[in-house]
XYZ file of N, CA and C in Angstrom:
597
model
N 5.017 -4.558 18.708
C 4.628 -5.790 18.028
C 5.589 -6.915 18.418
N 5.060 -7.760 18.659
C 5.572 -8.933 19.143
C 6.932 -10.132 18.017
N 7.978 -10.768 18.374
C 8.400 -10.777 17.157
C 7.225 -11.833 16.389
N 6.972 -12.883 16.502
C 6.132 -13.643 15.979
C 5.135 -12.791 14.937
N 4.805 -11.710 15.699
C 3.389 -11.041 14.439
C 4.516 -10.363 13.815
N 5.755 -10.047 13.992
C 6.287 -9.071 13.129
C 6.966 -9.951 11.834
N 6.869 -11.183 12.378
C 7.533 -12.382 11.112
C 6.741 -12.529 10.267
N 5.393 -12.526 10.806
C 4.050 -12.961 10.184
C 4.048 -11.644 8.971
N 3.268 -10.424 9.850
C 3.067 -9.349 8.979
C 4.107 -9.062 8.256
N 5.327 -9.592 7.880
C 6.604 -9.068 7.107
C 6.477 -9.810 6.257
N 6.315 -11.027 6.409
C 6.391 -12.245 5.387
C 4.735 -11.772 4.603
N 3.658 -11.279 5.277
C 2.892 -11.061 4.325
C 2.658 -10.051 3.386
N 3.608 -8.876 3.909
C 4.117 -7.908 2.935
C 4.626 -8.168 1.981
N 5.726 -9.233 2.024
C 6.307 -9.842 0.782
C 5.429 -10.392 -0.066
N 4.529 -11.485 0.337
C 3.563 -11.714 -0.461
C 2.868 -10.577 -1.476
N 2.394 -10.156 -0.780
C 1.787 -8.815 -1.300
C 2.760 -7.886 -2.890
N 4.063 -7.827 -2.170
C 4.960 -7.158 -3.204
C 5.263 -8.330 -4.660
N 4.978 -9.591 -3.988
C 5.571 -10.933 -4.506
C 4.221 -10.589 -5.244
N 3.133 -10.199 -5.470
C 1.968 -10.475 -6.485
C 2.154 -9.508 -7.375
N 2.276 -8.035 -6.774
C 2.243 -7.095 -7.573
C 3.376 -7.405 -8.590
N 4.481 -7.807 -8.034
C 5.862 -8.104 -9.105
C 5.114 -8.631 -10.115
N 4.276 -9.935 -9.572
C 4.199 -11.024 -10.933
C 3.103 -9.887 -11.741
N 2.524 -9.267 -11.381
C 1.545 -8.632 -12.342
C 2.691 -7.698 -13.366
N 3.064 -6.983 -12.854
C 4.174 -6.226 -13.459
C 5.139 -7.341 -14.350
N 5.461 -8.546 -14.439
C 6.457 -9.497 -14.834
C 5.535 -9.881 -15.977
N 4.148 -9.911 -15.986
C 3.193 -10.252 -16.854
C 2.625 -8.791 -17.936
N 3.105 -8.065 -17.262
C 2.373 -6.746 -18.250
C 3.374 -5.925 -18.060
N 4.516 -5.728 -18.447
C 5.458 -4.718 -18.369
C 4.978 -3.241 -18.958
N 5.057 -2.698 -18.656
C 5.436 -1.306 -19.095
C 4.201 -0.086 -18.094
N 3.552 0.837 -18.747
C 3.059 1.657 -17.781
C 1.855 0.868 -17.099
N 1.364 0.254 -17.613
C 0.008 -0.612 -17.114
C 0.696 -1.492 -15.991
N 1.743 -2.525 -16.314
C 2.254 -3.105 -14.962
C 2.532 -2.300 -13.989
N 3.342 -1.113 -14.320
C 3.821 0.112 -12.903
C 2.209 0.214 -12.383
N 1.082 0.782 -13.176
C 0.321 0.849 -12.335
C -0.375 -0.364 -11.478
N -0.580 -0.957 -12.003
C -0.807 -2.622 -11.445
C -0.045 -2.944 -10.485
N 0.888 -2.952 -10.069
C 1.631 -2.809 -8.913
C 1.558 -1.953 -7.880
N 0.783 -0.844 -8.078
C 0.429 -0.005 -6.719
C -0.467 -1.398 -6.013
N -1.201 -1.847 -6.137
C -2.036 -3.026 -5.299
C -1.318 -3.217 -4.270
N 0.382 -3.847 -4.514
C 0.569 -4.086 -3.520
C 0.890 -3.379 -2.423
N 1.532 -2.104 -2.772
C 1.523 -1.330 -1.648
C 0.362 -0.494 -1.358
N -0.801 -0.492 -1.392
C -2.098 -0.060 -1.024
C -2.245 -1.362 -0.399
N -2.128 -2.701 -0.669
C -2.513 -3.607 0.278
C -2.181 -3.547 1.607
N -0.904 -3.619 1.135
C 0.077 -3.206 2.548
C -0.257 -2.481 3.458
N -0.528 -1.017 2.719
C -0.881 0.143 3.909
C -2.160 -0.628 4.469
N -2.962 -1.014 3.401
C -4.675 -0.871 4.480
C -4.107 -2.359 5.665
N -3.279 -2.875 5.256
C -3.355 -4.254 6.526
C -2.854 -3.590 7.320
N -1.651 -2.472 7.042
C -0.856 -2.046 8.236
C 0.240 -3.205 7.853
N 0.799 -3.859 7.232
C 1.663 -4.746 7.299
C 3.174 -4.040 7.143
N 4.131 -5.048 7.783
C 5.286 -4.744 7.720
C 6.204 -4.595 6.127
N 6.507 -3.431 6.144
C 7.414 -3.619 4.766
C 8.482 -2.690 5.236
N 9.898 -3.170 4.385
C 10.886 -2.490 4.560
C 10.891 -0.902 4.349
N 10.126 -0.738 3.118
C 10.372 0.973 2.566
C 8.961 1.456 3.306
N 8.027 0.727 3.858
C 7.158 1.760 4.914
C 7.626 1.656 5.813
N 8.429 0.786 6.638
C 8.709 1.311 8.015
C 10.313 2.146 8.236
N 11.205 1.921 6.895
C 12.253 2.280 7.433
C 12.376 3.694 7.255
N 11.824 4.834 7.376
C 11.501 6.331 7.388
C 10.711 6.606 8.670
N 10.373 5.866 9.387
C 10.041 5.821 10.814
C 10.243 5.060 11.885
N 11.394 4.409 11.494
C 12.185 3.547 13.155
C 12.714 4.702 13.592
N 12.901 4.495 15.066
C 14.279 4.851 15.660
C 15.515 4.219 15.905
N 16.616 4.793 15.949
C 18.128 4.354 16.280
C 18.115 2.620 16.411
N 16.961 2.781 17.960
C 17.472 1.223 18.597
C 16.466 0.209 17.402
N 15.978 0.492 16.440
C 14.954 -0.337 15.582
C 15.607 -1.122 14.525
N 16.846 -0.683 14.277
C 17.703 -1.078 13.099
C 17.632 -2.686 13.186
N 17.831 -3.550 14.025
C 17.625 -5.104 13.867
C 16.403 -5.357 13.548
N 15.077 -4.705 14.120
C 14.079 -5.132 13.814
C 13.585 -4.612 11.879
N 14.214 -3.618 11.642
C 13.976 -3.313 9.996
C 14.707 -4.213 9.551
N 15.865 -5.252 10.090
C 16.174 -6.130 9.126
C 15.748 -7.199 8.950
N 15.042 -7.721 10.219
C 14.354 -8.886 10.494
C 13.014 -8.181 8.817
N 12.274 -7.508 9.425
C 11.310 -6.587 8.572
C 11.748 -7.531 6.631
N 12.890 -6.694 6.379
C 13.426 -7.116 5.189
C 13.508 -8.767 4.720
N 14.283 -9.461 6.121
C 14.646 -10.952 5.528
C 13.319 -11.255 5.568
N 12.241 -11.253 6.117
C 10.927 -12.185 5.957
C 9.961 -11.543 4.974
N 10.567 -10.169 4.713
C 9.743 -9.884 3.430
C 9.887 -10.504 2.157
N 11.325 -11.082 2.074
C 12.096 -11.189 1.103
C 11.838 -13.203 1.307
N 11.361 -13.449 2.245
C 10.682 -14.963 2.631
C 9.426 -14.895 1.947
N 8.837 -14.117 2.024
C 6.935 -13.811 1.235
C 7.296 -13.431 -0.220
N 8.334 -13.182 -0.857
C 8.581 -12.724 -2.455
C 9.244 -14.282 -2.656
N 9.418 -14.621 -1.852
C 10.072 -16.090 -2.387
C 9.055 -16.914 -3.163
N 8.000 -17.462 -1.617
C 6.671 -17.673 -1.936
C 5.834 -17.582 -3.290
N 5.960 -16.435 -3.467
C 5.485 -15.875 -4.328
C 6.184 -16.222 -6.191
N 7.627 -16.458 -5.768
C 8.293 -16.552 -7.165
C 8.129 -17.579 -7.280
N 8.294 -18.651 -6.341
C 7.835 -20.114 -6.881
C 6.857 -20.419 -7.376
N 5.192 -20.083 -7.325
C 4.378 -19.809 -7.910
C 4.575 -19.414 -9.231
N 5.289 -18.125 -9.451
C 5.699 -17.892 -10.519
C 5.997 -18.431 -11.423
N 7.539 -18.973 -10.981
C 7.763 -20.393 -11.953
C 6.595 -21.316 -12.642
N 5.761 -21.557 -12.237
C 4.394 -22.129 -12.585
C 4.067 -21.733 -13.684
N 4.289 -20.409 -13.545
C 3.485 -20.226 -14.764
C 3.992 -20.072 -16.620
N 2.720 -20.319 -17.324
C 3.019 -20.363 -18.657
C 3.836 -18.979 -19.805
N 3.436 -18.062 -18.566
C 4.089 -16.662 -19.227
C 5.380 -16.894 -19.187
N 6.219 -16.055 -19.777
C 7.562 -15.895 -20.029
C 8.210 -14.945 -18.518
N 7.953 -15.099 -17.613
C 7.991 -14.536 -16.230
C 9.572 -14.804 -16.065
N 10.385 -15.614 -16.287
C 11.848 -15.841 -15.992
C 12.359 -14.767 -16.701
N 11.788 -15.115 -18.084
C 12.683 -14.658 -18.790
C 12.710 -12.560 -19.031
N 11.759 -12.344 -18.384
C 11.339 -10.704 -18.127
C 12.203 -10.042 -16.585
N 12.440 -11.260 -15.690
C 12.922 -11.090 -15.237
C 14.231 -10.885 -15.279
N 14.929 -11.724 -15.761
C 16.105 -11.788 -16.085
C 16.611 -10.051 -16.883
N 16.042 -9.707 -17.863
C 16.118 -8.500 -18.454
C 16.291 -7.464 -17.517
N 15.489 -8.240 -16.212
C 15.243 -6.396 -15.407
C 16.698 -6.830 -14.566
N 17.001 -8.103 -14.227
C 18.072 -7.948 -13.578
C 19.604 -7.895 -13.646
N 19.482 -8.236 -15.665
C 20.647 -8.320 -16.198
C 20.962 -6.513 -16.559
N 19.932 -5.553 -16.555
C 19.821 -4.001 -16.448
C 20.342 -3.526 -14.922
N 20.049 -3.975 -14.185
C 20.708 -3.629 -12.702
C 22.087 -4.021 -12.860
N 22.117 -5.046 -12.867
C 23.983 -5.160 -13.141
C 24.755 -4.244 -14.095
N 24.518 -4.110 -15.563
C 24.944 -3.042 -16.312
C 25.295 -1.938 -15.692
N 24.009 -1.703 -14.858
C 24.135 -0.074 -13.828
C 25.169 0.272 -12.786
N 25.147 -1.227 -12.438
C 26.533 -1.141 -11.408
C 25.732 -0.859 -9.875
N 25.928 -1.432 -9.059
C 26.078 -1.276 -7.707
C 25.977 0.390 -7.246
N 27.317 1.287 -7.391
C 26.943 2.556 -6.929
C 26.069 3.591 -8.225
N 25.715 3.063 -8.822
C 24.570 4.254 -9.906
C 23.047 3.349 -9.007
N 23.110 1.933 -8.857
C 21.946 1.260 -8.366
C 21.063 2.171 -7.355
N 22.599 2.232 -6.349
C 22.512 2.862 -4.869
C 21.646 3.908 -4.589
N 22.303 5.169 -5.331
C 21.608 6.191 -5.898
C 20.440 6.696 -6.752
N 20.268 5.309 -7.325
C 18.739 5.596 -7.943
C 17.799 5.088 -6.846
N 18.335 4.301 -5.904
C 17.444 3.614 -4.538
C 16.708 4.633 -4.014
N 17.545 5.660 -3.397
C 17.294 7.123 -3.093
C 16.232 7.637 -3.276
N 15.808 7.621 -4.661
C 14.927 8.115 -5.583
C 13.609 7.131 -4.787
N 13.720 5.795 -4.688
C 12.598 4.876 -4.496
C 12.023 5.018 -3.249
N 12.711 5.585 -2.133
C 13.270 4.872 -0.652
C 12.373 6.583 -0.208
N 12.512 7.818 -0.926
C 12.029 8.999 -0.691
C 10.457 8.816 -0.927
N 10.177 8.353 -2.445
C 8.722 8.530 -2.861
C 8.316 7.432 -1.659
N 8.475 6.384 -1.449
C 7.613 5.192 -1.017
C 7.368 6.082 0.689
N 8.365 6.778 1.342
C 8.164 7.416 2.685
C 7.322 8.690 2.485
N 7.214 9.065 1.668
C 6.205 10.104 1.214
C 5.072 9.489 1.183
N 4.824 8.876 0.114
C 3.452 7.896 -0.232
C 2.721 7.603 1.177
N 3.865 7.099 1.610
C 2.954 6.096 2.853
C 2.526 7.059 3.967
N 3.434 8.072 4.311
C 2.918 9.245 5.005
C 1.418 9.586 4.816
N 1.127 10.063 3.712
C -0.032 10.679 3.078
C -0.979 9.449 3.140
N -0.760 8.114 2.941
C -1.739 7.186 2.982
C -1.870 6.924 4.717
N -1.197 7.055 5.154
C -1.707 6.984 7.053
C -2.583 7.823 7.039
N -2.783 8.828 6.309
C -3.447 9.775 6.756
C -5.074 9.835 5.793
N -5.144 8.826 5.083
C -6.028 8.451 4.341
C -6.173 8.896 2.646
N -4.841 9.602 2.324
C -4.797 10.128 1.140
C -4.039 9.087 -0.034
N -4.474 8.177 -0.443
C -4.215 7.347 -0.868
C -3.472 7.978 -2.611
N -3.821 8.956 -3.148
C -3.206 9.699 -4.792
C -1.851 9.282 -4.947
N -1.249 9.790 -3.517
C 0.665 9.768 -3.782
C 0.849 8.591 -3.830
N 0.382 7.164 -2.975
C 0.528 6.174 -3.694
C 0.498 5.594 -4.437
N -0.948 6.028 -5.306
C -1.146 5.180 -6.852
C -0.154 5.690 -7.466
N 0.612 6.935 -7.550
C 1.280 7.810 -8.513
C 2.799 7.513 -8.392
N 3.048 7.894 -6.978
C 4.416 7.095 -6.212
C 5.030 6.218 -6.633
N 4.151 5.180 -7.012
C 4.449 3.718 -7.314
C 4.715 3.521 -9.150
N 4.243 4.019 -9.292
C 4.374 3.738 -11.064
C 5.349 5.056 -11.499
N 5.217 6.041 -10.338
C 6.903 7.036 -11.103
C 7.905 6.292 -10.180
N 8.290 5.521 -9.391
C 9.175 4.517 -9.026
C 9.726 3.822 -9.879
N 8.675 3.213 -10.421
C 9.000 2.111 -11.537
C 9.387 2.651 -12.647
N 8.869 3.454 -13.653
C 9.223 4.285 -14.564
C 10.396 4.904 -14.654
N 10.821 5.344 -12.950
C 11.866 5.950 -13.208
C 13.242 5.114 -13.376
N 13.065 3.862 -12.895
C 14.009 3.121 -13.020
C 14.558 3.107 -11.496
N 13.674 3.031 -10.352
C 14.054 3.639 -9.208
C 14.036 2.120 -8.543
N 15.343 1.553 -7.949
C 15.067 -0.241 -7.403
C 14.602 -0.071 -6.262
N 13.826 -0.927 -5.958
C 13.129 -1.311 -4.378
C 12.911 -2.264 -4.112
N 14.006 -2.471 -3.097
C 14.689 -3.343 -2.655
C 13.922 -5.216 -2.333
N 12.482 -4.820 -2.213
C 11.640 -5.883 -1.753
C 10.998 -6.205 -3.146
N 11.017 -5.290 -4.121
C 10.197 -5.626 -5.618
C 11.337 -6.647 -6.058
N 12.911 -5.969 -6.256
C 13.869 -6.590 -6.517
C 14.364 -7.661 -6.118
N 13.896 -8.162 -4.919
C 14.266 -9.379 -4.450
C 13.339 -10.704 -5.339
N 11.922 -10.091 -5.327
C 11.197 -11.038 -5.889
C 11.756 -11.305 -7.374
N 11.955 -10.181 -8.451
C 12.249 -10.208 -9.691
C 14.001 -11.210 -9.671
N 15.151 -11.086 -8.921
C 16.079 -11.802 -8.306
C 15.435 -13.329 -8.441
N 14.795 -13.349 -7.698
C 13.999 -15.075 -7.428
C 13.446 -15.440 -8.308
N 13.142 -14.687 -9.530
C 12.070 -15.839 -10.148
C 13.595 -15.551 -11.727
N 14.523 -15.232 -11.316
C 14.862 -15.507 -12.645
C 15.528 -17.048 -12.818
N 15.688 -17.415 -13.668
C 16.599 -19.019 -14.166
C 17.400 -19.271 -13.117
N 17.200 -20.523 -12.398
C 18.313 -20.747 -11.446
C 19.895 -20.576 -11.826
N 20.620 -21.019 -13.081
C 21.639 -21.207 -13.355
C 22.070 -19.426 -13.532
N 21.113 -18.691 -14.251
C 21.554 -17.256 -14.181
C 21.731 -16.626 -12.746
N 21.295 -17.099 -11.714
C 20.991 -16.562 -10.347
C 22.616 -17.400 -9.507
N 22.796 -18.467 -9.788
C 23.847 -18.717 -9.195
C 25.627 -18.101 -10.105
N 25.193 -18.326 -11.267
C 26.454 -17.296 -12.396
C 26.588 -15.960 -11.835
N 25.636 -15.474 -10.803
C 25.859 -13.899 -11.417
C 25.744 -13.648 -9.338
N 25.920 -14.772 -8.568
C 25.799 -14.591 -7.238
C 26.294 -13.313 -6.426
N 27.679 -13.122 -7.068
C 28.402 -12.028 -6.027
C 28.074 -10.852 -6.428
N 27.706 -10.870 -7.826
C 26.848 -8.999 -8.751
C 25.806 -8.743 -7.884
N 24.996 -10.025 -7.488
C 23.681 -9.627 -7.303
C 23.780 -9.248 -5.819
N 24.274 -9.986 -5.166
C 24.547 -9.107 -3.653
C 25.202 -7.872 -3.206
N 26.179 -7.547 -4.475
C 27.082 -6.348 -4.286
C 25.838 -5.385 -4.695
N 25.115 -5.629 -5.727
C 24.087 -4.626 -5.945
C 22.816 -4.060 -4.880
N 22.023 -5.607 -4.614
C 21.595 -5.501 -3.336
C 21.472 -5.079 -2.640
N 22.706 -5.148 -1.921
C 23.045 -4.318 -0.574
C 23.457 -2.310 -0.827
N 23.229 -2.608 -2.025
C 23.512 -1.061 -2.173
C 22.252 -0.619 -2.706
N 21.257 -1.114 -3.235
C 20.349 -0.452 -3.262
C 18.856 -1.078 -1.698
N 19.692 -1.573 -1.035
C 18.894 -1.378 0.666
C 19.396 -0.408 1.569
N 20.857 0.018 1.173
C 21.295 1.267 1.903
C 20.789 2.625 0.982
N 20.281 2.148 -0.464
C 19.949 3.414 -1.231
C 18.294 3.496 -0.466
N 17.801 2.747 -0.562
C 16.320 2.970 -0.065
C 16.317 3.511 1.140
N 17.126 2.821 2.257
C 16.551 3.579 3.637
C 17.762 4.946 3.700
N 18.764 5.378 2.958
C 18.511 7.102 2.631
C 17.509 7.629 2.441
N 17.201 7.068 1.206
C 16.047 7.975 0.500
C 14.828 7.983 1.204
N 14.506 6.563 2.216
C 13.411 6.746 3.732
C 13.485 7.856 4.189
N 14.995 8.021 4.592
C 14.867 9.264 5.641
C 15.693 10.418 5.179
N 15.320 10.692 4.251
C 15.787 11.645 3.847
C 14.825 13.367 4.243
N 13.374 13.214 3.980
C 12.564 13.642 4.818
C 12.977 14.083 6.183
N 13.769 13.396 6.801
C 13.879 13.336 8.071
C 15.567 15.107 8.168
N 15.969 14.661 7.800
C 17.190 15.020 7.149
C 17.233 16.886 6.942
N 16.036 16.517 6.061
C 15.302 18.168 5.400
C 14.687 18.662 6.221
N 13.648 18.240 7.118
C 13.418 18.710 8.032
C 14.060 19.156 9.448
N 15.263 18.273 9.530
C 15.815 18.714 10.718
C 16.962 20.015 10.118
N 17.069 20.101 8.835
C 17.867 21.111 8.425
C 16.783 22.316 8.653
N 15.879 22.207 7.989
C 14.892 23.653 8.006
C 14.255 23.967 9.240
N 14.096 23.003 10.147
C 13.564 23.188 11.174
C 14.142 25.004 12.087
Protein backbone atom coordinates (compact mmCIF):
# COMPACT_ATOMS: atom_id res chain seq x y z
CA UNK A 1 0.00 0.00 0.00
CA UNK A 2 1.13 3.10 -1.05
CA UNK A 3 1.91 5.77 1.71
CA UNK A 4 -0.85 8.19 0.60
CA UNK A 5 -3.70 5.27 0.78
CA UNK A 6 -2.08 4.17 3.97
CA UNK A 7 -2.69 7.91 5.47
CA UNK A 8 -6.02 7.82 3.99
CA UNK A 9 -7.20 4.26 5.20
CA UNK A 10 -5.60 5.02 8.80
CA UNK A 11 -7.14 8.26 9.24
CA UNK A 12 -10.40 6.48 8.27
CA UNK A 13 -10.02 3.88 10.82
CA UNK A 14 -9.85 6.52 13.31
CA UNK A 15 -12.93 7.88 12.20
CA UNK A 16 -14.56 4.79 12.48
CA UNK A 17 -13.13 4.14 16.22
CA UNK A 18 -13.83 8.09 16.69
CA UNK A 19 -17.81 7.11 16.19
CA UNK A 20 -17.96 4.04 18.00
CA UNK A 21 -16.21 6.01 21.08
CA UNK A 22 -18.91 8.70 20.80
CA UNK A 23 -21.63 5.99 20.89
CA UNK A 24 -20.06 4.39 23.88
CA UNK A 25 -19.46 8.23 25.51
CA UNK A 26 -23.32 8.50 24.95
CA UNK A 27 -24.50 5.11 26.38
CA UNK A 28 -21.99 3.85 28.78
CA UNK A 29 -22.14 0.64 30.14
CA UNK A 30 -22.88 -2.92 28.43
CA UNK A 31 -25.04 -1.49 25.57
CA UNK A 32 -22.19 1.14 24.64
CA UNK A 33 -19.39 -1.89 24.75
CA UNK A 34 -21.68 -3.45 22.42
CA UNK A 35 -22.32 -0.46 20.24
CA UNK A 36 -18.87 -0.07 19.69
CA UNK A 37 -18.17 -3.33 17.95
CA UNK A 38 -19.48 -1.13 14.68
CA UNK A 39 -16.45 0.24 14.60
CA UNK A 40 -14.28 -2.46 14.38
CA UNK A 41 -16.58 -4.57 12.06
CA UNK A 42 -16.42 -1.40 9.97
CA UNK A 43 -12.95 -1.51 9.85
CA UNK A 44 -12.53 -5.13 9.03
CA UNK A 45 -15.21 -5.06 6.10
CA UNK A 46 -13.23 -1.77 4.50
CA UNK A 47 -10.02 -3.57 5.19
CA UNK A 48 -8.90 -0.28 6.76
CA UNK A 49 -5.83 0.47 8.58
CA UNK A 50 -5.92 0.23 12.38
CA UNK A 51 -3.25 -0.07 14.86
CA UNK A 52 -4.57 -3.27 16.92
CA UNK A 53 -5.52 -5.04 13.40
CA UNK A 54 -2.42 -4.67 11.82
CA UNK A 55 0.05 -4.75 14.59
CA UNK A 56 -0.18 -8.82 15.15
CA UNK A 57 0.78 -9.09 11.53
CA UNK A 58 3.69 -6.72 10.45
CA UNK A 59 7.00 -7.84 10.07
CA UNK A 60 10.33 -6.59 11.75
CA UNK A 61 10.97 -4.01 8.83
CA UNK A 62 6.99 -2.67 9.29
CA UNK A 63 7.50 -1.03 12.65
CA UNK A 64 7.54 2.75 11.06
CA UNK A 65 4.76 2.00 8.99
CA UNK A 66 2.46 0.71 12.31
CA UNK A 67 3.36 4.03 13.61
CA UNK A 68 2.54 6.12 10.82
CA UNK A 69 -0.80 3.47 11.05
CA UNK A 70 -1.32 4.89 14.78
CA UNK A 71 -0.53 8.82 14.32
CA UNK A 72 -3.26 9.13 11.50
CA UNK A 73 -5.54 6.97 13.29
CA UNK A 74 -5.29 9.06 16.17
CA UNK A 75 -5.79 12.20 13.25
CA UNK A 76 -9.45 10.43 12.39
CA UNK A 77 -10.38 10.22 16.46
CA UNK A 78 -9.50 13.80 16.49
CA UNK A 79 -12.00 14.52 13.75
CA UNK A 80 -14.25 12.83 15.32
CA UNK A 81 -13.91 14.47 19.01
CA UNK A 82 -14.42 17.77 17.67
CA UNK A 83 -17.71 16.85 16.49
CA UNK A 84 -18.14 15.62 19.74
CA UNK A 85 -17.67 18.68 21.47
CA UNK A 86 -20.84 19.69 19.55
CA UNK A 87 -22.73 17.94 21.14
CA UNK A 88 -25.53 18.47 23.83
CA UNK A 89 -24.71 15.20 25.78
CA UNK A 90 -22.45 15.33 28.64
CA UNK A 91 -19.61 13.62 26.29
CA UNK A 92 -16.60 15.71 28.08
CA UNK A 93 -17.59 15.11 31.01
CA UNK A 94 -17.84 10.90 30.65
CA UNK A 95 -14.85 11.25 29.26
CA UNK A 96 -12.97 12.74 31.64
CA UNK A 97 -14.13 9.87 34.25
CA UNK A 98 -12.71 7.25 31.89
CA UNK A 99 -9.52 9.14 31.78
CA UNK A 100 -9.20 10.41 35.23
CA UNK A 101 -9.59 6.08 35.97
CA UNK A 102 -6.52 5.44 33.70
CA UNK A 103 -4.40 7.70 35.61
CA UNK A 104 -5.44 6.27 39.12
CA UNK A 105 -4.24 2.90 37.44
CA UNK A 106 -0.97 4.15 36.74
CA UNK A 107 0.98 3.71 33.59
CA UNK A 108 2.50 0.09 34.41
CA UNK A 109 -1.04 -1.69 35.71
CA UNK A 110 -2.40 0.43 32.25
CA UNK A 111 0.38 -1.45 30.28
CA UNK A 112 -0.65 -4.73 31.33
CA UNK A 113 -4.21 -4.53 31.06
CA UNK A 114 -3.27 -3.34 27.20
CA UNK A 115 -2.16 -6.95 26.84
CA UNK A 116 -5.46 -8.11 27.59
CA UNK A 117 -6.89 -5.64 24.61
CA UNK A 118 -3.97 -5.98 22.04
CA UNK A 119 -4.56 -10.24 22.32
CA UNK A 120 -8.53 -10.24 21.92
CA UNK A 121 -8.55 -7.50 19.05
CA UNK A 122 -5.60 -10.00 17.06
CA UNK A 123 -7.78 -12.84 17.67
CA UNK A 124 -11.03 -11.13 16.63
CA UNK A 125 -9.66 -9.90 13.53
CA UNK A 126 -8.05 -13.23 12.60
CA UNK A 127 -11.40 -15.02 12.68
CA UNK A 128 -13.11 -12.01 10.91
CA UNK A 129 -10.56 -12.33 7.75
CA UNK A 130 -11.84 -15.38 7.61
CA UNK A 131 -15.47 -14.36 7.63
CA UNK A 132 -16.36 -15.29 11.22
CA UNK A 133 -17.42 -12.21 12.45
CA UNK A 134 -18.87 -13.76 16.63
CA UNK A 135 -15.23 -13.10 18.16
CA UNK A 136 -15.62 -9.67 17.16
CA UNK A 137 -18.99 -8.67 18.36
CA UNK A 138 -17.89 -10.46 21.70
CA UNK A 139 -14.09 -9.37 21.61
CA UNK A 140 -15.07 -5.96 21.68
CA UNK A 141 -17.47 -5.51 24.53
CA UNK A 142 -15.23 -8.13 26.84
CA UNK A 143 -12.40 -5.46 25.98
CA UNK A 144 -14.33 -2.85 27.24
CA UNK A 145 -15.85 -4.51 30.22
CA UNK A 146 -12.79 -5.71 31.14
CA UNK A 147 -11.28 -2.53 31.59
CA UNK A 148 -8.82 -3.51 28.80
CA UNK A 149 -7.27 0.23 27.09
CA UNK A 150 -6.98 0.44 23.35
CA UNK A 151 -4.89 2.53 22.47
CA UNK A 152 -6.93 4.20 19.36
CA UNK A 153 -10.44 4.13 21.55
CA UNK A 154 -8.24 5.99 24.18
CA UNK A 155 -6.90 8.50 22.16
CA UNK A 156 -10.34 9.62 21.06
CA UNK A 157 -11.82 9.54 24.81
CA UNK A 158 -8.14 11.75 25.62
CA UNK A 159 -9.51 14.34 22.94
CA UNK A 160 -12.77 15.00 23.71
CA UNK A 161 -12.14 15.62 27.36
CA UNK A 162 -12.07 19.59 28.73
CA UNK A 163 -9.21 21.29 27.23
CA UNK A 164 -7.86 22.72 30.56
CA UNK A 165 -8.07 18.99 32.09
CA UNK A 166 -6.05 17.70 28.97
CA UNK A 167 -3.32 20.26 29.26
CA UNK A 168 -3.16 19.88 33.60
CA UNK A 169 -2.69 16.34 33.31
CA UNK A 170 -0.20 16.45 29.89
CA UNK A 171 2.82 14.40 31.11
CA UNK A 172 0.20 11.48 33.01
CA UNK A 173 -1.41 11.20 29.87
CA UNK A 174 1.59 10.41 27.69
CA UNK A 175 3.42 8.39 30.34
CA UNK A 176 0.22 6.28 30.25
CA UNK A 177 -0.16 6.23 26.56
CA UNK A 178 2.80 5.05 25.57
CA UNK A 179 2.47 2.22 27.86
CA UNK A 180 -0.61 1.07 26.97
CA UNK A 181 0.63 1.13 22.86
CA UNK A 182 3.51 -1.05 23.96
CA UNK A 183 0.71 -3.02 26.09
CA UNK A 184 -1.41 -3.54 22.94
CA UNK A 185 1.14 -4.56 20.37
CA UNK A 186 2.36 -7.40 23.14
CA UNK A 187 -0.80 -8.52 23.54
CA UNK A 188 -0.94 -8.33 19.19
CA UNK A 189 1.62 -10.69 19.19
CA UNK A 190 1.43 -12.55 21.68
CA UNK A 191 -0.27 -15.32 19.50
CA UNK A 192 2.75 -15.16 17.70
CA UNK A 193 4.90 -15.93 20.77
CA UNK A 194 2.64 -19.17 21.75
CA UNK A 195 2.87 -20.45 18.74
CA UNK A 196 6.41 -20.27 18.09
CA UNK A 197 6.80 -21.83 21.64
CA UNK A 198 4.47 -24.89 20.81
CA UNK A 199 5.37 -25.15 17.47
Amino acid sequence: MKTGQLITSSILAGICIGIAGFGYLAEKGIIGAVLFAFGLLTVVHYSLKLYTGTAGFIQKNEIGSLLLILLFNIVGCLAVALIARCSPMPLQDTAQQILEARLANGPLRGGVLAIGCGFIMTTAVTFARKGQHLPLLFGVPLFIMCGFPHCVADAFYYLCVPTEFLFEHTLDILAFYISIVIGNFIGCNLYRAITTITA
